mmCIF file of C-alpha atoms and ligand atoms in Angstrom:
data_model
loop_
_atom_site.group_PDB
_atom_site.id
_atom_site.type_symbol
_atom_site.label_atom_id
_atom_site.label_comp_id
_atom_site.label_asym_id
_atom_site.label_seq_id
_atom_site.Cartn_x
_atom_site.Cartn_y
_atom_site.Cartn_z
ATOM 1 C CA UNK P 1 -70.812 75.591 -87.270
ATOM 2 C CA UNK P 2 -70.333 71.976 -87.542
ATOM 3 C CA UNK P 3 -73.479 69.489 -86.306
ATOM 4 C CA UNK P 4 -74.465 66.830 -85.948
ATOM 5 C CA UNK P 5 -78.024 65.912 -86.479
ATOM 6 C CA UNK P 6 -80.035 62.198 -85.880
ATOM 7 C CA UNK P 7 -83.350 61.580 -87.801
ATOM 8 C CA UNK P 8 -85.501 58.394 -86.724
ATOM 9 C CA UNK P 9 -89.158 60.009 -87.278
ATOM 10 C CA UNK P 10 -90.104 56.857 -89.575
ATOM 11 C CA UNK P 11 -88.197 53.914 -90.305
ATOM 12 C CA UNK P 12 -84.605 55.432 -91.188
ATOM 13 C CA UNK P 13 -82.220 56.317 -88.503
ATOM 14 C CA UNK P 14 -80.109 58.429 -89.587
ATOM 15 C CA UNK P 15 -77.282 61.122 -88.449
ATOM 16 C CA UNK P 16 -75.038 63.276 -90.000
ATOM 17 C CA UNK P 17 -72.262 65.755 -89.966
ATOM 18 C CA UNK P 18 -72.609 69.360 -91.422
ATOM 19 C CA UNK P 19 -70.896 72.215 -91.597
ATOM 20 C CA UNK P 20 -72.420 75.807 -92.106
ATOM 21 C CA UNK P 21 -75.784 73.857 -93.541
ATOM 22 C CA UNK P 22 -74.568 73.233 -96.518
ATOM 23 C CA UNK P 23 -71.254 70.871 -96.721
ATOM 24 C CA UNK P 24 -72.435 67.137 -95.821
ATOM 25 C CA UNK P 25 -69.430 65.611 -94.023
ATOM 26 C CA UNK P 26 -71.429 62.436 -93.548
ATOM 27 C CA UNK P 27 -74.654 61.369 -93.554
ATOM 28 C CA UNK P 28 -75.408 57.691 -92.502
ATOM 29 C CA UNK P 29 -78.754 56.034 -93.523
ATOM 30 C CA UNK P 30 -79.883 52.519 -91.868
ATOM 31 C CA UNK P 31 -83.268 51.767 -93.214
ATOM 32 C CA UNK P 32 -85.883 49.298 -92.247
ATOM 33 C CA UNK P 33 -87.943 49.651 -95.211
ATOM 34 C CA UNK P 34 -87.244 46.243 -96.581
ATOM 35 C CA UNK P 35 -88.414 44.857 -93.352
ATOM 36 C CA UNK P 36 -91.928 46.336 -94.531
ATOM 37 C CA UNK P 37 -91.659 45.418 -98.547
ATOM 38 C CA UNK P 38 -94.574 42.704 -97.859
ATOM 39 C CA UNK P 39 -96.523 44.366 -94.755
ATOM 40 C CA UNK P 40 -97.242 47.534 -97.535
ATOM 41 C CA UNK P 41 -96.210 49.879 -94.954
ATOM 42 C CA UNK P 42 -94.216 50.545 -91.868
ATOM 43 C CA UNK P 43 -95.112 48.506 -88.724
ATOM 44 C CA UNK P 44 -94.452 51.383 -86.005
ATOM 45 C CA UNK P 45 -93.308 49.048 -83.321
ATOM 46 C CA UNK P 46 -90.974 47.099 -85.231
ATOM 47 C CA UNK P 47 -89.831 50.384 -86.495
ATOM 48 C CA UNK P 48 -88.796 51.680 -83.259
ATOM 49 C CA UNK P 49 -87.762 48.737 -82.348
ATOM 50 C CA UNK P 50 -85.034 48.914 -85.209
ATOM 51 C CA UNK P 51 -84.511 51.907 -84.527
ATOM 52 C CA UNK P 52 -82.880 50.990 -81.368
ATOM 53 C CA UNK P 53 -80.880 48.560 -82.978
ATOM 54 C CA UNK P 54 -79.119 50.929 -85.043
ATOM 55 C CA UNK P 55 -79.016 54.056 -83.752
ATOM 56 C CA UNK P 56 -75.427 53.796 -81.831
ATOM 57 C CA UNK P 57 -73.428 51.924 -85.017
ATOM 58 C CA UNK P 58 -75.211 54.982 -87.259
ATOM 59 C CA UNK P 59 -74.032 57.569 -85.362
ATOM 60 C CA UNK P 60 -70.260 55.997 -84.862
ATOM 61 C CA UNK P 61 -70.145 55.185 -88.198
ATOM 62 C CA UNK P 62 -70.972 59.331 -88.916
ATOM 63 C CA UNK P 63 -68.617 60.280 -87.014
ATOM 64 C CA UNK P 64 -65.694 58.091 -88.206
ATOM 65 C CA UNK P 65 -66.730 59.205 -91.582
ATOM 66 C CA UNK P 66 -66.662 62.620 -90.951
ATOM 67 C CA UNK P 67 -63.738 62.391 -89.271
ATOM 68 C CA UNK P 68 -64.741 63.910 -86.381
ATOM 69 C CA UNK P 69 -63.831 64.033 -83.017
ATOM 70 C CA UNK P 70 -66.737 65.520 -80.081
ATOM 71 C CA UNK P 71 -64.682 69.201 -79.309
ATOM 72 C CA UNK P 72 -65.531 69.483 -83.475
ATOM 73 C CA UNK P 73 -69.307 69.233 -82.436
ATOM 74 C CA UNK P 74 -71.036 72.612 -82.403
ATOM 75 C CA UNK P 75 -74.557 71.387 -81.175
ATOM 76 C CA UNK P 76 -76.759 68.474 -81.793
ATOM 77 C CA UNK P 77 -79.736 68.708 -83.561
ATOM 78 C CA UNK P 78 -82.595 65.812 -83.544
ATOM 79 C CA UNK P 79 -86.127 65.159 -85.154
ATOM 80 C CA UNK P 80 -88.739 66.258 -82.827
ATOM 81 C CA UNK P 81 -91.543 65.730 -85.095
ATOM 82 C CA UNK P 82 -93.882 65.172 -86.586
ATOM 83 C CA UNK P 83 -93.456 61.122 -86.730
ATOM 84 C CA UNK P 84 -93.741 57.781 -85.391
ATOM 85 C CA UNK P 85 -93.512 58.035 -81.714
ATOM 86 C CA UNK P 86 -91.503 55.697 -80.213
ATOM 87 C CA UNK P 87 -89.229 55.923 -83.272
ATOM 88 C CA UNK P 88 -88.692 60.059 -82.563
ATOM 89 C CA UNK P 89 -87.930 58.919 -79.232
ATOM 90 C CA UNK P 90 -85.418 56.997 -79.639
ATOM 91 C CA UNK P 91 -84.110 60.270 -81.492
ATOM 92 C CA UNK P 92 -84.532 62.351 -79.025
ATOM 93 C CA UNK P 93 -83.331 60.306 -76.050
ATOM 94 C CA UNK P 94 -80.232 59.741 -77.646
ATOM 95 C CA UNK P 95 -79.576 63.276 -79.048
ATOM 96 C CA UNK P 96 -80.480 64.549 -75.319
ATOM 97 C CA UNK P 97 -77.717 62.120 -74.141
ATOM 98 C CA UNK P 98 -75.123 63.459 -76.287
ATOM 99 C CA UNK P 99 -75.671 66.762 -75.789
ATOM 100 C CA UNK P 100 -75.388 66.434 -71.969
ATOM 101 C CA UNK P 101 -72.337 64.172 -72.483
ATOM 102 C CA UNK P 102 -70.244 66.699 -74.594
ATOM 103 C CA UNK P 103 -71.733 69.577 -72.834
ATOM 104 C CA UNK P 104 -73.304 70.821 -76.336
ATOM 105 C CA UNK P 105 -76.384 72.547 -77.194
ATOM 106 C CA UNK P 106 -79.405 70.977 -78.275
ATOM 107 C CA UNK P 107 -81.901 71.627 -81.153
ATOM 108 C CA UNK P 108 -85.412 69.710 -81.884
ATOM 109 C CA UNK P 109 -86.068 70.327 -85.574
ATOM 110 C CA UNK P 110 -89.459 70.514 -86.949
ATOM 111 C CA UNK P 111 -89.031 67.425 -90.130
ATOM 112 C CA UNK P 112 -90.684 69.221 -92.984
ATOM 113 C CA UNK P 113 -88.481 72.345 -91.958
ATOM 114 C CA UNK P 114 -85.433 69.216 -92.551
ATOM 115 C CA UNK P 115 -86.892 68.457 -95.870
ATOM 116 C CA UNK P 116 -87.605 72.666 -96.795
ATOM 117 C CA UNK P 117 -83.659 72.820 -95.736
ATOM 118 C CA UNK P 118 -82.191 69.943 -98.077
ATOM 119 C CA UNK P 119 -81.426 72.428 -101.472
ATOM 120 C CA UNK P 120 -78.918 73.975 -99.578
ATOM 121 C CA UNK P 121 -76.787 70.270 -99.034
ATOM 122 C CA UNK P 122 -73.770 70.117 -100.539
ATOM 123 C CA UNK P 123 -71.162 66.869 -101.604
ATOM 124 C CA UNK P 124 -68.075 67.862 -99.277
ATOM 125 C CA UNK P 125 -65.672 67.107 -102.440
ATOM 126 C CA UNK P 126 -67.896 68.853 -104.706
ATOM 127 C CA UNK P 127 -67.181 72.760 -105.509
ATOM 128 C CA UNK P 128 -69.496 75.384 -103.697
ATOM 129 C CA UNK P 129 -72.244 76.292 -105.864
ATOM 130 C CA UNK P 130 -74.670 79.212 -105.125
ATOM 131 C CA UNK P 131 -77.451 79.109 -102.556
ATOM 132 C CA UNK P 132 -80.608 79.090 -103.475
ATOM 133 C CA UNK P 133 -82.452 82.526 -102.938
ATOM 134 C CA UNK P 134 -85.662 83.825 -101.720
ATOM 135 C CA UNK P 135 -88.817 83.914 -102.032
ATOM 136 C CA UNK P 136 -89.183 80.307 -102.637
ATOM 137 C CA UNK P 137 -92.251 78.736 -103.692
ATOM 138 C CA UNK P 138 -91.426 74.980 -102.365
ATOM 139 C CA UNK P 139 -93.019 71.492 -102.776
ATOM 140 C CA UNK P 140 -92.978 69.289 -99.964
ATOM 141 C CA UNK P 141 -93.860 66.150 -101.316
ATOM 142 C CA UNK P 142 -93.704 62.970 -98.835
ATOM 143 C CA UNK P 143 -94.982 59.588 -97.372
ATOM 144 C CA UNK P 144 -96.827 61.972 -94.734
ATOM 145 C CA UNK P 145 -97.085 65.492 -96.008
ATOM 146 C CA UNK P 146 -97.748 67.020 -99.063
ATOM 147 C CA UNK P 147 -97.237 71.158 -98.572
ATOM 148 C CA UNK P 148 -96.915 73.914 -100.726
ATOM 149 C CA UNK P 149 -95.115 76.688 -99.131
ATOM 150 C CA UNK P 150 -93.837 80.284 -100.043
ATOM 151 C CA UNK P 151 -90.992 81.031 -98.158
ATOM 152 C CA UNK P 152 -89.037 84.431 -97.667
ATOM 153 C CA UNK P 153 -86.799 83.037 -95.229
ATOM 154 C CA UNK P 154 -85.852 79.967 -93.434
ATOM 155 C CA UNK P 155 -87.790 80.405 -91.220
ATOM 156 C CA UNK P 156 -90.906 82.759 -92.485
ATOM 157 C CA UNK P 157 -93.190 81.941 -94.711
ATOM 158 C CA UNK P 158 -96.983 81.131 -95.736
ATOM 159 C CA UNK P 159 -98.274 77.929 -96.387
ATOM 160 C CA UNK P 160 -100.146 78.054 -99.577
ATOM 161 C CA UNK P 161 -101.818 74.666 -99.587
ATOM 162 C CA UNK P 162 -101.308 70.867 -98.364
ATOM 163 C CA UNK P 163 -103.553 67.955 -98.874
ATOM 164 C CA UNK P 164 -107.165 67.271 -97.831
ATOM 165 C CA UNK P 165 -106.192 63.293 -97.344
ATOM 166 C CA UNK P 166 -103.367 61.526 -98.895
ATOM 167 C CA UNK P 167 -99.928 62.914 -98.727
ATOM 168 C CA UNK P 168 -98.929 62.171 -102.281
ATOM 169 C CA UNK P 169 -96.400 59.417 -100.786
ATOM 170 C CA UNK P 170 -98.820 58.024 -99.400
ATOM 171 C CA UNK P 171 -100.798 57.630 -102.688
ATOM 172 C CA UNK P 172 -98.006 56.128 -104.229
ATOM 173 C CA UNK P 173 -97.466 53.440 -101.426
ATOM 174 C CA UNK P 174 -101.225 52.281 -101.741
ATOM 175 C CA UNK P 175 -101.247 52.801 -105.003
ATOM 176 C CA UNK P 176 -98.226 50.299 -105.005
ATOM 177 C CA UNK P 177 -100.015 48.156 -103.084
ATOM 178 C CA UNK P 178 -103.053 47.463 -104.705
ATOM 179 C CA UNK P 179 -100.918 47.040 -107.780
ATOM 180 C CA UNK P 180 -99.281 44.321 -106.074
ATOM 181 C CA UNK P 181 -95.702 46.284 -105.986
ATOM 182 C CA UNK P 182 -93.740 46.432 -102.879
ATOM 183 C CA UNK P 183 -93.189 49.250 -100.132
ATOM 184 C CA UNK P 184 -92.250 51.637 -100.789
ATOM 185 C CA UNK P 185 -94.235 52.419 -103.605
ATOM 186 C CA UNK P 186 -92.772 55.783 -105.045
ATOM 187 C CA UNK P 187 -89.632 53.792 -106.527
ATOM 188 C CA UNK P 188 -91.483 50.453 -107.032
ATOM 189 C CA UNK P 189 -94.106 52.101 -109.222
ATOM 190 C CA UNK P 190 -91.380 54.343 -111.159
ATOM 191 C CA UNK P 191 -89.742 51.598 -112.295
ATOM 192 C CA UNK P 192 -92.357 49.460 -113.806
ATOM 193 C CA UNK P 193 -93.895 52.866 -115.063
ATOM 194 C CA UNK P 194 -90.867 53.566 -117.356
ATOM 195 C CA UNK P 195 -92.102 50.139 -119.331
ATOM 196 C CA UNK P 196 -95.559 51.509 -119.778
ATOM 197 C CA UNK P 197 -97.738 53.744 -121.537
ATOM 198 C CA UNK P 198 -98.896 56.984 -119.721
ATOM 199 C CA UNK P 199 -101.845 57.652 -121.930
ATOM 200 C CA UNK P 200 -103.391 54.730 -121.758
ATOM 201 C CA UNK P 201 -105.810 54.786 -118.753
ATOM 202 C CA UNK P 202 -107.277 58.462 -117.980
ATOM 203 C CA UNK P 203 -106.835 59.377 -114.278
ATOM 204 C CA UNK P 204 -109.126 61.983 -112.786
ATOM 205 C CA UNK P 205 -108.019 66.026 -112.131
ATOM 206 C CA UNK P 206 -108.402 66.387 -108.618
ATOM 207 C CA UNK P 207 -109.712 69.673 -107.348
ATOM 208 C CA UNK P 208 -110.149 70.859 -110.765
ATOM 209 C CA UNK P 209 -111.564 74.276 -110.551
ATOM 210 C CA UNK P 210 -111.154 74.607 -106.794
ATOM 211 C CA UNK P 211 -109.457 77.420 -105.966
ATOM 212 C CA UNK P 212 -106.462 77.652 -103.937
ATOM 213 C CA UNK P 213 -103.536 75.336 -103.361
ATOM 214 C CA UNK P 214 -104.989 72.377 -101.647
ATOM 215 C CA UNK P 215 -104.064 68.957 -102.928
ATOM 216 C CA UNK P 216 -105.955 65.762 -103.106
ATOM 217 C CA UNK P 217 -104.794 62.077 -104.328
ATOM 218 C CA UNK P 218 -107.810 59.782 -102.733
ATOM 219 C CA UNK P 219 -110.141 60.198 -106.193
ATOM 220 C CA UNK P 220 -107.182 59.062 -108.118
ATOM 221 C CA UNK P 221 -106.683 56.294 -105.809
ATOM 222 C CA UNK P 222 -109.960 55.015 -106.002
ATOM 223 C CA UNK P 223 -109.798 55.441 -109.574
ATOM 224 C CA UNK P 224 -107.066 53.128 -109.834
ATOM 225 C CA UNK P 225 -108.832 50.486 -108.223
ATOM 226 C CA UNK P 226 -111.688 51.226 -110.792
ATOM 227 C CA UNK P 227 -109.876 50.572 -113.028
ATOM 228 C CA UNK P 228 -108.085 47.613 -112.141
ATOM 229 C CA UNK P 229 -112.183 45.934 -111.393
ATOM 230 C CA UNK P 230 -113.122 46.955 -115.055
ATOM 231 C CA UNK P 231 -109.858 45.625 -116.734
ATOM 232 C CA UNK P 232 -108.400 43.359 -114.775
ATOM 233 C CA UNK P 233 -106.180 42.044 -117.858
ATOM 234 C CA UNK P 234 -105.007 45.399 -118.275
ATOM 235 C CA UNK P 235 -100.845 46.258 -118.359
ATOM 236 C CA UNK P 236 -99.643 46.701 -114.631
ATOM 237 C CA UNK P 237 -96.880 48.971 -116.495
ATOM 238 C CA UNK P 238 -99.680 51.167 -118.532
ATOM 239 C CA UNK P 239 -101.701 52.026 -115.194
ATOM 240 C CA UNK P 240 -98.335 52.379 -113.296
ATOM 241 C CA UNK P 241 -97.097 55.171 -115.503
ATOM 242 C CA UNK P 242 -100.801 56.610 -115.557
ATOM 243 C CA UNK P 243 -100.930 56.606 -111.898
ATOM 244 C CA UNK P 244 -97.945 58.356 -111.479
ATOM 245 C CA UNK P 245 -98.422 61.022 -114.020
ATOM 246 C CA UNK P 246 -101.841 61.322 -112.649
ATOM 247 C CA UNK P 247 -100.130 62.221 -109.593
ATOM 248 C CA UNK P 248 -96.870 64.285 -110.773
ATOM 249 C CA UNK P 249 -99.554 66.410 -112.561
ATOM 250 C CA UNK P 250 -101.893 67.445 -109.589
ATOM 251 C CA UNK P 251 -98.702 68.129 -107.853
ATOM 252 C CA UNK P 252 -97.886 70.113 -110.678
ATOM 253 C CA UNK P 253 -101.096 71.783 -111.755
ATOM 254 C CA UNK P 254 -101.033 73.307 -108.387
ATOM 255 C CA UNK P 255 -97.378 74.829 -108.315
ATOM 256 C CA UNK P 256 -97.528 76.146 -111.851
ATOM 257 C CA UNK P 257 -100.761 77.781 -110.629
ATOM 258 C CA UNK P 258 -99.217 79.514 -107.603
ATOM 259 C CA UNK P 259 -96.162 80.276 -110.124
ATOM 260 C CA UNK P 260 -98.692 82.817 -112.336
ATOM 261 C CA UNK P 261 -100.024 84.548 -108.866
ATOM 262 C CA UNK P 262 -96.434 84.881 -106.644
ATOM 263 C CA UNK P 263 -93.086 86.278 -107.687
ATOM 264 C CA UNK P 264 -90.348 83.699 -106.399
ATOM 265 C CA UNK P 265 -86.348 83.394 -107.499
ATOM 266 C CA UNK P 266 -86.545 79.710 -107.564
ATOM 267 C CA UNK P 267 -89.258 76.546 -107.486
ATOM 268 C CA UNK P 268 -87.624 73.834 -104.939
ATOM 269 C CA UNK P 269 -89.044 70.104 -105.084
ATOM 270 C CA UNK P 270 -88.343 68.694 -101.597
ATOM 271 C CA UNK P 271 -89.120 64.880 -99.989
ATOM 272 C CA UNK P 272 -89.224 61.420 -100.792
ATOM 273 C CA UNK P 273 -91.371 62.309 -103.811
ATOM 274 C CA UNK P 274 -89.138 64.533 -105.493
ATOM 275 C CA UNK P 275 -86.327 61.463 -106.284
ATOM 276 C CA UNK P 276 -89.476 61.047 -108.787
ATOM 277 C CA UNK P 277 -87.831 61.153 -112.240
ATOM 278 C CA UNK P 278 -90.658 61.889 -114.169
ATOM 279 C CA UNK P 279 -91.898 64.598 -111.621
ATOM 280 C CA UNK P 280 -89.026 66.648 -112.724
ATOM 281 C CA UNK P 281 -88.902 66.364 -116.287
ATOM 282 C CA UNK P 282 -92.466 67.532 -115.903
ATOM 283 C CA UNK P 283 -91.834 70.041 -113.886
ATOM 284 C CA UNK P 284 -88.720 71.620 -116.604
ATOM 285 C CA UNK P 285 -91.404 71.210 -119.151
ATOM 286 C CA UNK P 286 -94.251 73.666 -117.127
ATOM 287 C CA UNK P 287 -92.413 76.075 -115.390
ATOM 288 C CA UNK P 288 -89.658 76.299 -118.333
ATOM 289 C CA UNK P 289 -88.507 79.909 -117.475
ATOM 290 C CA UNK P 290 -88.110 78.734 -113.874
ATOM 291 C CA UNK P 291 -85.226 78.146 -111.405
ATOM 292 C CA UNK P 292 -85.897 74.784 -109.763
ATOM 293 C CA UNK P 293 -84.272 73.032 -107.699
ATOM 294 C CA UNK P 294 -84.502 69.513 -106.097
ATOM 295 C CA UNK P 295 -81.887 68.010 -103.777
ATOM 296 C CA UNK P 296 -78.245 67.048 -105.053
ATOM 297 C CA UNK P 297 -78.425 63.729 -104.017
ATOM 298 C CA UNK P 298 -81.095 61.194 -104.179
ATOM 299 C CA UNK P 299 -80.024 60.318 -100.638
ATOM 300 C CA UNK P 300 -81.369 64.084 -99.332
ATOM 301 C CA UNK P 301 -84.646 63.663 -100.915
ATOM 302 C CA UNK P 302 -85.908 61.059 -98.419
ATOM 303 C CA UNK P 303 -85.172 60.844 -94.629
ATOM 304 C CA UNK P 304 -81.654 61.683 -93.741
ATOM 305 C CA UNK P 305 -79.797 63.529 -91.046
ATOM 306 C CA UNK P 306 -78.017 65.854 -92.975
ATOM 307 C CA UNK P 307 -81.526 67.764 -93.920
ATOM 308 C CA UNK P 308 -81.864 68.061 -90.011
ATOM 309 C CA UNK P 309 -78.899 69.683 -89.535
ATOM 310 C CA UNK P 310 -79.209 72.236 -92.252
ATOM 311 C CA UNK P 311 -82.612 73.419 -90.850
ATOM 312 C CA UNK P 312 -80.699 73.351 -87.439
ATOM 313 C CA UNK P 313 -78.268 76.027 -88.708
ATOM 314 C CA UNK P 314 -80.713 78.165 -89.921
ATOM 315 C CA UNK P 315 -83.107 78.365 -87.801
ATOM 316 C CA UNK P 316 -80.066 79.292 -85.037
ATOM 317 C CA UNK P 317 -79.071 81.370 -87.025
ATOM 318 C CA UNK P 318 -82.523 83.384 -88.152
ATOM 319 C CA UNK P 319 -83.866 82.963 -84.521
ATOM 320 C CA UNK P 320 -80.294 83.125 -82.116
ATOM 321 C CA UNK P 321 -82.363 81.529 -78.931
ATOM 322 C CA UNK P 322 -83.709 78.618 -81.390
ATOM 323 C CA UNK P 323 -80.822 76.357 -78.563
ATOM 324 C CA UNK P 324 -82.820 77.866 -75.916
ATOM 325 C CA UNK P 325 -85.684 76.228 -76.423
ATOM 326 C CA UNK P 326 -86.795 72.569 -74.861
ATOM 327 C CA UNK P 327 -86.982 69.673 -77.019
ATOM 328 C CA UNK P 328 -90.461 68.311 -76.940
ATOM 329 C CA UNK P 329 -91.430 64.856 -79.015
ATOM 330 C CA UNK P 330 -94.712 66.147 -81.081
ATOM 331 C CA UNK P 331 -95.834 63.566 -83.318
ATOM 332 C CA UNK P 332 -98.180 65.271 -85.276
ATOM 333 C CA UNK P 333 -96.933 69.206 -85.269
ATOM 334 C CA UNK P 334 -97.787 71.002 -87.867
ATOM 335 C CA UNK P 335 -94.970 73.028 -89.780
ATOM 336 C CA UNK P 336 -96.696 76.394 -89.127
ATOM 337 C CA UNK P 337 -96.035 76.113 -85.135
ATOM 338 C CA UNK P 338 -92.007 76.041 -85.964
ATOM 339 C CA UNK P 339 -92.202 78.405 -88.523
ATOM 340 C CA UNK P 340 -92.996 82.472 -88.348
ATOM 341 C CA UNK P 341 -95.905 82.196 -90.801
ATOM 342 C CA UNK P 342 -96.526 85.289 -93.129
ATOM 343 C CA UNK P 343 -100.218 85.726 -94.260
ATOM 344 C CA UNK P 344 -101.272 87.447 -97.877
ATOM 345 C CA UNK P 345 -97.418 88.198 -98.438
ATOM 346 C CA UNK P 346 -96.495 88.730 -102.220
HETATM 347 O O1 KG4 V 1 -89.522 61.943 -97.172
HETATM 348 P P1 KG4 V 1 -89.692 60.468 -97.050
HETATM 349 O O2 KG4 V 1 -88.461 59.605 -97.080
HETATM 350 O O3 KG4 V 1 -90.435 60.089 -95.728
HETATM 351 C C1 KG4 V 1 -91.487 60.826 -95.207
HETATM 352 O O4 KG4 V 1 -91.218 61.921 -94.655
HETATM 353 O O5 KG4 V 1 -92.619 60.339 -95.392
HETATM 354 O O6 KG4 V 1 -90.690 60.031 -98.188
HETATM 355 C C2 KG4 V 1 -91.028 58.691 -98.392
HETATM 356 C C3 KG4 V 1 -92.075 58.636 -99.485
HETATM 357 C C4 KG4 V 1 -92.662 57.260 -99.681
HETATM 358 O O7 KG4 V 1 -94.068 57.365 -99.689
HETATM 359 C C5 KG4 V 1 -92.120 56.820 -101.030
HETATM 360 O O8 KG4 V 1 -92.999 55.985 -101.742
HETATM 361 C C6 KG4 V 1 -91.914 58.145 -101.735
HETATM 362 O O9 KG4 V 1 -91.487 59.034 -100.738
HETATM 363 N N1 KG4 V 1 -90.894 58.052 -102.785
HETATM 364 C C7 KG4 V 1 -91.140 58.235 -104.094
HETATM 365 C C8 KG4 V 1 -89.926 57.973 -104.768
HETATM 366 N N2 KG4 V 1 -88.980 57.666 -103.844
HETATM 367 C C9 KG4 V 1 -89.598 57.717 -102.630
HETATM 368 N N3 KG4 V 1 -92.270 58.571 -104.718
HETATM 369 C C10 KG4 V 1 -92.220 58.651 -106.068
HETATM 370 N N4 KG4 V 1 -91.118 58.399 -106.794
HETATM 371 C C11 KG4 V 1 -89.953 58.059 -106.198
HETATM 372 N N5 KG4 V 1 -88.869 57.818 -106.935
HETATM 373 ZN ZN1 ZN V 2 -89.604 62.899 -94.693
#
């Protein structure tokens, strides 16, 4: 199938053209992020508000990259949440519009499910390489969520843990902030990080001894400001890098733990967090002996279209009346209403 997909749940619009899930024909990002470099986050009106702007140039421009004429179109897929509101609506009331227009079917994809779906992209010049199999123990690592899921399909699966207040994003954004570093902070705080020493301020363990999967980044948040009111001459590269190993590690601590207790093919690092170069080196280094996986392009690690279109296909093809179904804007779903959740599976 060939779709195309829009994504405007934040401050990217996006849409893209994909065929069978996997082969990226386009994918077209306008972002408003540096509107928001100062602010330290997004501004959800202006978002939307941008979103507007750009939504019919992004999807033209998709299309004429793609090559693609409408009879191509299988369906349309579209963000349906979770999100900014007025930003998904803009998604949605466009997507619904199309796929009246052409006469095509319509999808609403769950977002997380979009990120879950990005291993499978491929570059449409690139040779076909393998898809990834199941079970999948998967990292969902983002500016709003921060899951850990074990997945034996698409579209089944059983949420191991997610965090109890910061999505780890989000840590790195205020983080960022209080560092003086602009939005977004993920990038911002990698790159003056590579300067500095990791070692040289101790960050806390969150969770340590808790059982389970749950995550947590607010202790290390508030131990950055600590830190920053005891030394306030101390190296803005040194606490970067400590920051962010502080938080690559709690990520990590809790995936190499679910590693030792499930049996899964592969270990896939999904959303805006896992463009985080030093996340992955980490990540080779504990789970050595491990498949893993993180998106082929630093463009399919944060918002994009294509992501949305992959899930699209699979989840029409795993559940054939997925096309059936209405498309209702929920801004704050959680994952485990769009997906078949499996309890105590190993
Ligand atoms: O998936 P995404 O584009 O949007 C959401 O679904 O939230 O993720 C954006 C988040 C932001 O919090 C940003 O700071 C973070 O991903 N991020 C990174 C990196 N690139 C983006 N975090 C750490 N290292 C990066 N290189
Ligand atoms: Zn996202």
């Amino acid at each position: 199938m060939r779709i195309l997909a829009i994504e405007t749940s934040c401050d990217e619009t996006s849409c893209a053209i994909v065929d069978d899930g996997r082969i990226v024909q386009s994918n077209i990002i306008a972002s408003s992020k540096g509107a928001f470099e100062r602010s330290g986050g997004v501004i959800p009106e202006d978002a939307a508000r941008q979103q507007i702007t750009c939504i019919i140039p992004v999807i033209e421009q998709a299309l004429e990259e793609a090559k693609t004429k409408k009879e191509e179109i299988d369906a349309v897929a579209v963000t349906s949440g979770p999100g900014l509101l007025g930003s998904l609506i803009v998604g949605t009331t466009t997507a619904r519009m199309i796929a009246n227009a052409w006469g095509k079917p319509l999808l609403g994809i769950h977002h997380t499910l979009g990120h879950l779906s990005s291993t499978w992209l491929l570059h449409k010049h690139e040779p076909r390489s393998d898809a990834p199999r199941f079970p999948i123990l998967t990292l969902s690592a983002s500016g709003g969520h921060t899951e850990l899921w074990l997945r034996h399909s698409h579209t089944r699966g059983q949420l191991l843990g997610r965090t109890r207040d910061d999505a780890a994003g989000e840590a790195f954004d205020k983080g960022a902030n209080l560092l003086g570093l602009p939005y977004p902070g993920g990038p911002a705080i990698a790159r003056v990080a590579a300067e500095g020493n990791a070692q040289a301020t101790s960050f806390p363990s969150p969770l340590r001894g808790v059982p389970g999967y749950d995550f947590s980044f607010s202790g290390i948040k508030t131990a950055l400001r600590t830190a920053m009111r005891e030394h306030p001459e101390g190296s803005t590269a040194d606490l970067a890098a400590s920051f962010q190993e502080a938080i690559c590690r709690h990520l990590l601590d809790r995936t190499a733990n679910a590693l030792t207790t499930y049996a899964v093919r592969e270990i896939h690092l999904v959303g805006g967090v896992s463009a985080n170069e030093r996340l992955r080196a980490m990540c080779a280094e504990r789970c050595e002996h491990a498949v893993i996986r993180t998106p082929l392009s630093l463009h399919w690690c944060t918002d994009n279209a294509a992501m949305i279109a992959a899930a699209a296909e699979f989840l029409w093809r795993e559940i054939p009346n997925a096309h059936k179904r209405n498309v209702v804007v929920n801004a704050s779903i959680p994952l485990e209403s769009a997906m078949e959740t499996v309890e105590n599976e190993r």
